[in-house]
PDB file of C-alpha atoms in Angstrom:
ATOM      1  CA  UNK A   1       0.000   0.000   0.000  1.00 43.00           C
ATOM      2  CA  UNK A   2       2.782   2.365   0.921  1.00 44.00           C
ATOM      3  CA  UNK A   3       4.482   1.634  -2.362  1.00 45.00           C
ATOM      4  CA  UNK A   4       1.469   2.668  -4.452  1.00 46.00           C
ATOM      5  CA  UNK A   5       1.224   5.928  -2.514  1.00 49.00           C
ATOM      6  CA  UNK A   6       4.837   6.853  -3.082  1.00 49.00           C
ATOM      7  CA  UNK A   7       4.593   5.889  -6.734  1.00 48.00           C
ATOM      8  CA  UNK A   8       1.701   8.247  -7.381  1.00 48.00           C
ATOM      9  CA  UNK A   9       3.391  11.015  -5.398  1.00 48.00           C
ATOM     10  CA  UNK A  10       6.468  10.587  -7.543  1.00 48.00           C
ATOM     11  CA  UNK A  11       4.418  10.941 -10.683  1.00 48.00           C
ATOM     12  CA  UNK A  12       2.993  14.268  -9.467  1.00 46.00           C
ATOM     13  CA  UNK A  13       6.458  15.582  -8.600  1.00 46.00           C
ATOM     14  CA  UNK A  14       7.715  14.474 -11.978  1.00 46.00           C
ATOM     15  CA  UNK A  15       4.833  16.226 -13.733  1.00 43.00           C
ATOM     16  CA  UNK A  16       5.537  19.487 -11.951  1.00 43.00           C
ATOM     17  CA  UNK A  17       9.227  19.343 -12.670  1.00 43.00           C
ATOM     18  CA  UNK A  18       8.515  18.690 -16.335  1.00 43.00           C
ATOM     19  CA  UNK A  19       6.390  21.798 -16.560  1.00 42.00           C
ATOM     20  CA  UNK A  20       9.096  24.033 -15.099  1.00 39.00           C
ATOM     21  CA  UNK A  21      12.372  22.603 -16.359  1.00 42.00           C
ATOM     22  CA  UNK A  22      12.386  19.560 -18.566  1.00 46.00           C
ATOM     23  CA  UNK A  23      16.156  19.358 -18.842  1.00 51.00           C
ATOM     24  CA  UNK A  24      16.685  19.050 -15.093  1.00 61.00           C
ATOM     25  CA  UNK A  25      14.348  16.095 -14.859  1.00 74.00           C
ATOM     26  CA  UNK A  26      15.083  14.180 -18.024  1.00 81.00           C
ATOM     27  CA  UNK A  27      13.188  10.970 -18.650  1.00 92.00           C
ATOM     28  CA  UNK A  28      14.498   7.932 -20.444  1.00 95.00           C
ATOM     29  CA  UNK A  29      12.319   6.505 -23.174  1.00 96.00           C
ATOM     30  CA  UNK A  30      12.534   2.862 -24.161  1.00 96.00           C
ATOM     31  CA  UNK A  31      11.121   0.510 -26.776  1.00 96.00           C
ATOM     32  CA  UNK A  32       7.828   0.598 -24.883  1.00 96.00           C
ATOM     33  CA  UNK A  33       7.434   4.323 -25.629  1.00 96.00           C
ATOM     34  CA  UNK A  34       8.223   3.821 -29.307  1.00 97.00           C
ATOM     35  CA  UNK A  35       5.724   0.946 -29.410  1.00 96.00           C
ATOM     36  CA  UNK A  36       3.147   3.260 -27.884  1.00 96.00           C
ATOM     37  CA  UNK A  37       3.836   5.941 -30.496  1.00 96.00           C
ATOM     38  CA  UNK A  38       3.345   3.390 -33.286  1.00 96.00           C
ATOM     39  CA  UNK A  39       0.207   2.044 -31.602  1.00 95.00           C
ATOM     40  CA  UNK A  40      -1.301   5.541 -31.405  1.00 94.00           C
ATOM     41  CA  UNK A  41      -0.442   6.404 -35.020  1.00 92.00           C
ATOM     42  CA  UNK A  42      -1.432   3.199 -36.818  1.00 90.00           C
ATOM     43  CA  UNK A  43      -4.434   0.970 -36.069  1.00 85.00           C
ATOM     44  CA  UNK A  44      -2.462  -2.095 -34.995  1.00 92.00           C
ATOM     45  CA  UNK A  45      -2.410  -4.118 -31.805  1.00 94.00           C
ATOM     46  CA  UNK A  46       0.203  -3.329 -29.171  1.00 95.00           C
ATOM     47  CA  UNK A  47       1.992  -6.617 -29.711  1.00 95.00           C
ATOM     48  CA  UNK A  48       2.149  -6.058 -33.449  1.00 95.00           C
ATOM     49  CA  UNK A  49       3.363  -2.480 -32.884  1.00 96.00           C
ATOM     50  CA  UNK A  50       6.112  -3.848 -30.651  1.00 96.00           C
ATOM     51  CA  UNK A  51       7.121  -6.389 -33.286  1.00 96.00           C
ATOM     52  CA  UNK A  52       7.296  -3.650 -35.921  1.00 96.00           C
ATOM     53  CA  UNK A  53       9.469  -1.403 -33.748  1.00 97.00           C
ATOM     54  CA  UNK A  54      11.764  -4.387 -33.354  1.00 96.00           C
ATOM     55  CA  UNK A  55      11.880  -5.109 -37.083  1.00 95.00           C
ATOM     56  CA  UNK A  56      12.676  -1.460 -37.876  1.00 96.00           C
ATOM     57  CA  UNK A  57      15.647  -1.614 -35.500  1.00 96.00           C
ATOM     58  CA  UNK A  58      16.647  -5.045 -36.857  1.00 95.00           C
ATOM     59  CA  UNK A  59      16.652  -3.840 -40.465  1.00 96.00           C
ATOM     60  CA  UNK A  60      18.812  -0.852 -39.515  1.00 97.00           C
ATOM     61  CA  UNK A  61      21.200  -3.124 -37.574  1.00 95.00           C
ATOM     62  CA  UNK A  62      21.447  -5.650 -40.388  1.00 95.00           C
ATOM     63  CA  UNK A  63      22.235  -2.977 -42.974  1.00 96.00           C
ATOM     64  CA  UNK A  64      24.978  -1.573 -40.735  1.00 96.00           C
ATOM     65  CA  UNK A  65      26.444  -5.020 -40.096  1.00 95.00           C
ATOM     66  CA  UNK A  66      26.582  -5.456 -43.894  1.00 95.00           C
ATOM     67  CA  UNK A  67      28.617  -2.248 -43.886  1.00 94.00           C
ATOM     68  CA  UNK A  68      25.919  -0.078 -45.444  1.00 96.00           C
ATOM     69  CA  UNK A  69      25.226   3.521 -44.466  1.00 97.00           C
ATOM     70  CA  UNK A  70      21.656   4.067 -43.279  1.00 97.00           C
ATOM     71  CA  UNK A  71      20.297   7.498 -44.220  1.00 97.00           C
ATOM     72  CA  UNK A  72      17.030   8.536 -42.641  1.00 97.00           C
ATOM     73  CA  UNK A  73      15.875  11.794 -44.176  1.00 95.00           C
ATOM     74  CA  UNK A  74      15.255  14.644 -41.682  1.00 93.00           C
ATOM     75  CA  UNK A  75      16.561  12.453 -38.846  1.00 97.00           C
ATOM     76  CA  UNK A  76      20.173  11.585 -39.566  1.00 97.00           C
ATOM     77  CA  UNK A  77      22.454   8.889 -40.874  1.00 97.00           C
ATOM     78  CA  UNK A  78      24.250   5.951 -39.320  1.00 98.00           C
ATOM     79  CA  UNK A  79      27.661   5.327 -40.804  1.00 97.00           C
ATOM     80  CA  UNK A  80      30.042   2.415 -40.236  1.00 96.00           C
ATOM     81  CA  UNK A  81      33.698   3.341 -40.014  1.00 95.00           C
ATOM     82  CA  UNK A  82      36.669   0.998 -40.079  1.00 93.00           C
ATOM     83  CA  UNK A  83      39.413   1.814 -37.615  1.00 93.00           C
ATOM     84  CA  UNK A  84      42.971   0.641 -38.037  1.00 93.00           C
ATOM     85  CA  UNK A  85      45.109  -0.745 -35.243  1.00 93.00           C
ATOM     86  CA  UNK A  86      46.491   1.792 -32.793  1.00 94.00           C
ATOM     87  CA  UNK A  87      48.267   1.852 -29.476  1.00 95.00           C
ATOM     88  CA  UNK A  88      46.119   2.457 -26.426  1.00 94.00           C
ATOM     89  CA  UNK A  89      46.942   2.617 -22.756  1.00 94.00           C
ATOM     90  CA  UNK A  90      45.299   1.102 -19.740  1.00 93.00           C
ATOM     91  CA  UNK A  91      44.296   4.302 -17.944  1.00 93.00           C
ATOM     92  CA  UNK A  92      44.715   2.655 -14.540  1.00 93.00           C
ATOM     93  CA  UNK A  93      48.083   0.990 -14.934  1.00 94.00           C
ATOM     94  CA  UNK A  94      49.560   3.002 -17.823  1.00 91.00           C
ATOM     95  CA  UNK A  95      50.469  -0.199 -19.642  1.00 94.00           C
ATOM     96  CA  UNK A  96      50.441   0.123 -23.424  1.00 94.00           C
ATOM     97  CA  UNK A  97      48.114  -2.289 -25.208  1.00 94.00           C
ATOM     98  CA  UNK A  98      47.386  -2.570 -28.921  1.00 93.00           C
ATOM     99  CA  UNK A  99      43.797  -1.738 -29.919  1.00 93.00           C
ATOM    100  CA  UNK A 100      42.796  -4.180 -32.638  1.00 92.00           C
ATOM    101  CA  UNK A 101      41.318  -2.941 -35.952  1.00 94.00           C
ATOM    102  CA  UNK A 102      37.546  -2.700 -35.616  1.00 93.00           C
ATOM    103  CA  UNK A 103      34.385  -1.328 -37.105  1.00 95.00           C
ATOM    104  CA  UNK A 104      32.476   1.353 -35.259  1.00 95.00           C
ATOM    105  CA  UNK A 105      29.146   2.990 -35.945  1.00 96.00           C
ATOM    106  CA  UNK A 106      28.605   6.740 -35.780  1.00 96.00           C
ATOM    107  CA  UNK A 107      25.396   8.749 -35.910  1.00 97.00           C
ATOM    108  CA  UNK A 108      25.416  11.957 -37.893  1.00 97.00           C
ATOM    109  CA  UNK A 109      22.324  13.986 -36.954  1.00 97.00           C
ATOM    110  CA  UNK A 110      20.543  15.859 -39.744  1.00 97.00           C
ATOM    111  CA  UNK A 111      20.214  19.628 -39.646  1.00 96.00           C
ATOM    112  CA  UNK A 112      16.487  19.162 -39.086  1.00 96.00           C
ATOM    113  CA  UNK A 113      17.106  17.110 -35.932  1.00 97.00           C
ATOM    114  CA  UNK A 114      19.715  19.571 -34.652  1.00 96.00           C
ATOM    115  CA  UNK A 115      17.301  22.452 -35.236  1.00 96.00           C
ATOM    116  CA  UNK A 116      14.456  20.613 -33.480  1.00 95.00           C
ATOM    117  CA  UNK A 117      16.618  20.063 -30.410  1.00 94.00           C
ATOM    118  CA  UNK A 118      17.460  23.747 -30.253  1.00 93.00           C
ATOM    119  CA  UNK A 119      13.812  24.686 -30.657  1.00 87.00           C
ATOM    120  CA  UNK A 120      14.355  26.272 -34.052  1.00 81.00           C
ATOM    121  CA  UNK A 121      12.218  25.999 -37.116  1.00 70.00           C
ATOM    122  CA  UNK A 122      13.588  23.987 -39.998  1.00 62.00           C
ATOM    123  CA  UNK A 123      12.649  26.511 -42.663  1.00 59.00           C
ATOM    124  CA  UNK A 124      15.368  26.893 -45.216  1.00 53.00           C
ATOM    125  CA  UNK A 125      17.533  24.167 -43.713  1.00 54.00           C
ATOM    126  CA  UNK A 126      18.550  21.339 -45.992  1.00 52.00           C
ATOM    127  CA  UNK A 127      19.011  17.948 -44.477  1.00 54.00           C
TER     128      UNK A 127
ATOM    129  CA  UNK B   1      20.010   2.165 -47.294  1.00 96.00           C
ATOM    130  CA  UNK B   2      17.703   5.154 -47.279  1.00 97.00           C
ATOM    131  CA  UNK B   3      14.356   5.570 -45.522  1.00 96.00           C
ATOM    132  CA  UNK B   4      12.255   4.475 -48.518  1.00 96.00           C
ATOM    133  CA  UNK B   5      14.349   1.294 -48.834  1.00 97.00           C
ATOM    134  CA  UNK B   6      13.921   0.591 -45.129  1.00 97.00           C
ATOM    135  CA  UNK B   7      10.152   1.036 -45.530  1.00 97.00           C
ATOM    136  CA  UNK B   8      10.145  -1.295 -48.548  1.00 97.00           C
ATOM    137  CA  UNK B   9      12.064  -4.014 -46.709  1.00 96.00           C
ATOM    138  CA  UNK B  10       9.660  -3.962 -43.788  1.00 96.00           C
ATOM    139  CA  UNK B  11       6.678  -3.914 -46.126  1.00 96.00           C
ATOM    140  CA  UNK B  12       8.075  -6.984 -47.914  1.00 95.00           C
ATOM    141  CA  UNK B  13       8.232  -8.827 -44.594  1.00 93.00           C
ATOM    142  CA  UNK B  14       4.700  -7.759 -43.650  1.00 93.00           C
ATOM    143  CA  UNK B  15       2.524  -8.308 -46.742  1.00 93.00           C
ATOM    144  CA  UNK B  16      -0.662  -7.586 -44.768  1.00 92.00           C
ATOM    145  CA  UNK B  17       0.347  -3.932 -44.313  1.00 93.00           C
ATOM    146  CA  UNK B  18       0.049  -1.109 -46.797  1.00 93.00           C
ATOM    147  CA  UNK B  19       3.262   0.670 -47.761  1.00 94.00           C
ATOM    148  CA  UNK B  20       1.694   3.847 -46.375  1.00 94.00           C
ATOM    149  CA  UNK B  21       1.194   2.193 -42.970  1.00 94.00           C
ATOM    150  CA  UNK B  22       4.821   1.084 -42.836  1.00 96.00           C
ATOM    151  CA  UNK B  23       5.872   4.620 -43.770  1.00 96.00           C
ATOM    152  CA  UNK B  24       3.743   5.911 -40.884  1.00 95.00           C
ATOM    153  CA  UNK B  25       5.299   3.398 -38.499  1.00 96.00           C
ATOM    154  CA  UNK B  26       8.870   4.377 -39.399  1.00 97.00           C
ATOM    155  CA  UNK B  27       7.983   8.071 -39.179  1.00 96.00           C
ATOM    156  CA  UNK B  28       6.213   7.586 -35.831  1.00 96.00           C
ATOM    157  CA  UNK B  29       9.383   6.040 -34.400  1.00 97.00           C
ATOM    158  CA  UNK B  30      11.674   8.771 -35.721  1.00 97.00           C
ATOM    159  CA  UNK B  31       9.297  11.547 -34.643  1.00 97.00           C
ATOM    160  CA  UNK B  32       9.008  10.059 -31.154  1.00 97.00           C
ATOM    161  CA  UNK B  33      12.807  10.032 -30.786  1.00 97.00           C
ATOM    162  CA  UNK B  34      13.072  13.596 -32.145  1.00 97.00           C
ATOM    163  CA  UNK B  35      10.380  14.859 -29.758  1.00 96.00           C
ATOM    164  CA  UNK B  36      11.974  13.132 -26.785  1.00 96.00           C
ATOM    165  CA  UNK B  37      15.348  14.689 -27.551  1.00 96.00           C
ATOM    166  CA  UNK B  38      13.870  18.146 -28.009  1.00 94.00           C
ATOM    167  CA  UNK B  39      12.329  17.829 -24.521  1.00 94.00           C
ATOM    168  CA  UNK B  40      15.812  16.954 -23.268  1.00 94.00           C
ATOM    169  CA  UNK B  41      14.910  13.308 -22.678  1.00 96.00           C
ATOM    170  CA  UNK B  42      17.034  10.279 -23.486  1.00 96.00           C
ATOM    171  CA  UNK B  43      16.003   7.338 -25.655  1.00 97.00           C
ATOM    172  CA  UNK B  44      17.630   4.036 -24.746  1.00 97.00           C
ATOM    173  CA  UNK B  45      17.212   1.090 -27.087  1.00 97.00           C
ATOM    174  CA  UNK B  46      18.935  -1.943 -25.610  1.00 94.00           C
ATOM    175  CA  UNK B  47      21.058  -3.803 -28.101  1.00 92.00           C
ATOM    176  CA  UNK B  48      20.988  -0.871 -30.506  1.00 96.00           C
ATOM    177  CA  UNK B  49      22.161   2.241 -28.714  1.00 97.00           C
ATOM    178  CA  UNK B  50      21.066   5.331 -26.826  1.00 97.00           C
ATOM    179  CA  UNK B  51      20.197   8.819 -28.036  1.00 97.00           C
ATOM    180  CA  UNK B  52      20.821  11.720 -25.696  1.00 96.00           C
ATOM    181  CA  UNK B  53      21.324  15.472 -25.814  1.00 96.00           C
ATOM    182  CA  UNK B  54      24.579  17.184 -24.902  1.00 96.00           C
ATOM    183  CA  UNK B  55      24.934  20.856 -24.142  1.00 94.00           C
ATOM    184  CA  UNK B  56      27.655  22.866 -25.806  1.00 94.00           C
ATOM    185  CA  UNK B  57      28.720  26.080 -24.071  1.00 95.00           C
ATOM    186  CA  UNK B  58      28.936  29.384 -25.905  1.00 95.00           C
ATOM    187  CA  UNK B  59      32.362  29.941 -27.428  1.00 94.00           C
ATOM    188  CA  UNK B  60      34.277  32.285 -29.669  1.00 95.00           C
ATOM    189  CA  UNK B  61      34.628  30.725 -33.081  1.00 94.00           C
ATOM    190  CA  UNK B  62      36.543  31.757 -36.152  1.00 94.00           C
ATOM    191  CA  UNK B  63      35.410  32.187 -39.688  1.00 93.00           C
ATOM    192  CA  UNK B  64      37.784  29.713 -41.341  1.00 93.00           C
ATOM    193  CA  UNK B  65      37.990  31.778 -44.514  1.00 93.00           C
ATOM    194  CA  UNK B  66      38.575  35.249 -43.089  1.00 94.00           C
ATOM    195  CA  UNK B  67      39.830  34.421 -39.611  1.00 91.00           C
ATOM    196  CA  UNK B  68      37.308  36.846 -38.097  1.00 93.00           C
ATOM    197  CA  UNK B  69      36.081  36.153 -34.564  1.00 94.00           C
ATOM    198  CA  UNK B  70      32.425  35.177 -34.299  1.00 94.00           C
ATOM    199  CA  UNK B  71      30.581  34.343 -31.124  1.00 94.00           C
ATOM    200  CA  UNK B  72      28.832  30.985 -31.159  1.00 93.00           C
ATOM    201  CA  UNK B  73      25.857  30.762 -28.837  1.00 93.00           C
ATOM    202  CA  UNK B  74      25.265  27.979 -26.363  1.00 94.00           C
ATOM    203  CA  UNK B  75      23.479  25.074 -28.028  1.00 94.00           C
ATOM    204  CA  UNK B  76      22.413  21.473 -27.580  1.00 95.00           C
ATOM    205  CA  UNK B  77      23.479  18.668 -29.883  1.00 96.00           C
ATOM    206  CA  UNK B  78      22.069  15.182 -30.332  1.00 97.00           C
ATOM    207  CA  UNK B  79      24.407  12.367 -29.357  1.00 97.00           C
ATOM    208  CA  UNK B  80      24.276   8.636 -30.047  1.00 97.00           C
ATOM    209  CA  UNK B  81      26.158   5.984 -28.142  1.00 97.00           C
ATOM    210  CA  UNK B  82      26.289   2.579 -29.797  1.00 97.00           C
ATOM    211  CA  UNK B  83      24.921  -0.256 -27.678  1.00 96.00           C
ATOM    212  CA  UNK B  84      27.109  -3.132 -26.565  1.00 95.00           C
ATOM    213  CA  UNK B  85      25.367  -5.803 -28.617  1.00 94.00           C
ATOM    214  CA  UNK B  86      25.485  -3.610 -31.736  1.00 95.00           C
ATOM    215  CA  UNK B  87      29.196  -2.927 -31.221  1.00 94.00           C
ATOM    216  CA  UNK B  88      29.857  -6.653 -30.963  1.00 94.00           C
ATOM    217  CA  UNK B  89      27.715  -7.498 -33.977  1.00 94.00           C
ATOM    218  CA  UNK B  90      29.655  -5.001 -36.107  1.00 94.00           C
ATOM    219  CA  UNK B  91      32.825  -6.947 -35.404  1.00 92.00           C
ATOM    220  CA  UNK B  92      31.593 -10.524 -34.988  1.00 83.00           C
ATOM    221  CA  UNK B  93      29.839 -11.566 -38.173  1.00 54.00           C
ATOM    222  CA  UNK B  94      32.208  -9.869 -40.524  1.00 51.00           C
ATOM    223  CA  UNK B  95      31.251 -12.321 -43.257  1.00 46.00           C
ATOM    224  CA  UNK B  96      30.677  -9.847 -46.065  1.00 45.00           C
TER     225      UNK B  96
END
């Protein structure tokens, strides 16, 4: 019983904080929130929405693993970069260790996304 | 792969859906992430990665062509950190 009380109190506090300063009380969204967004937008069941969110992420992953660049207009692009071998250091012990060649993925946000985050309009910005 | 190709691939795997629906689904996901970031929220997708917002302080920049000082205002930039599973997958099945 006590736990339900504190949970609802927390929600009220969170709501107030969001109204005043959203940055100070940042929330973390997960797959569940994306599923919900899909569910609200398209007339599908929740379980099917969840499966679709998963397959969108899977398709993006698979393309990147194949080494392809994934460009999502007005959002950004995911690029795979190949890194050569280099010498690193264990920050704790100072011992030099070779860092093996590897592939890394980087996200390059579009101008539209950058503008949205800064609360600007996207008029006249190419992405 | 571009967005329309992503939409096509998912549509191929889900023949019961209209292409327009799949387009809406992909856009709903991207819009949700964009909106979350513009509120200052994080989006964490296990196995894929996490989107967050980082603040950049105001600074004095230079026009690279003329060398003139220009003040750059404080701004926020989107940031993506690759998830562990994704990082491993990029280096494990390096078949192709």
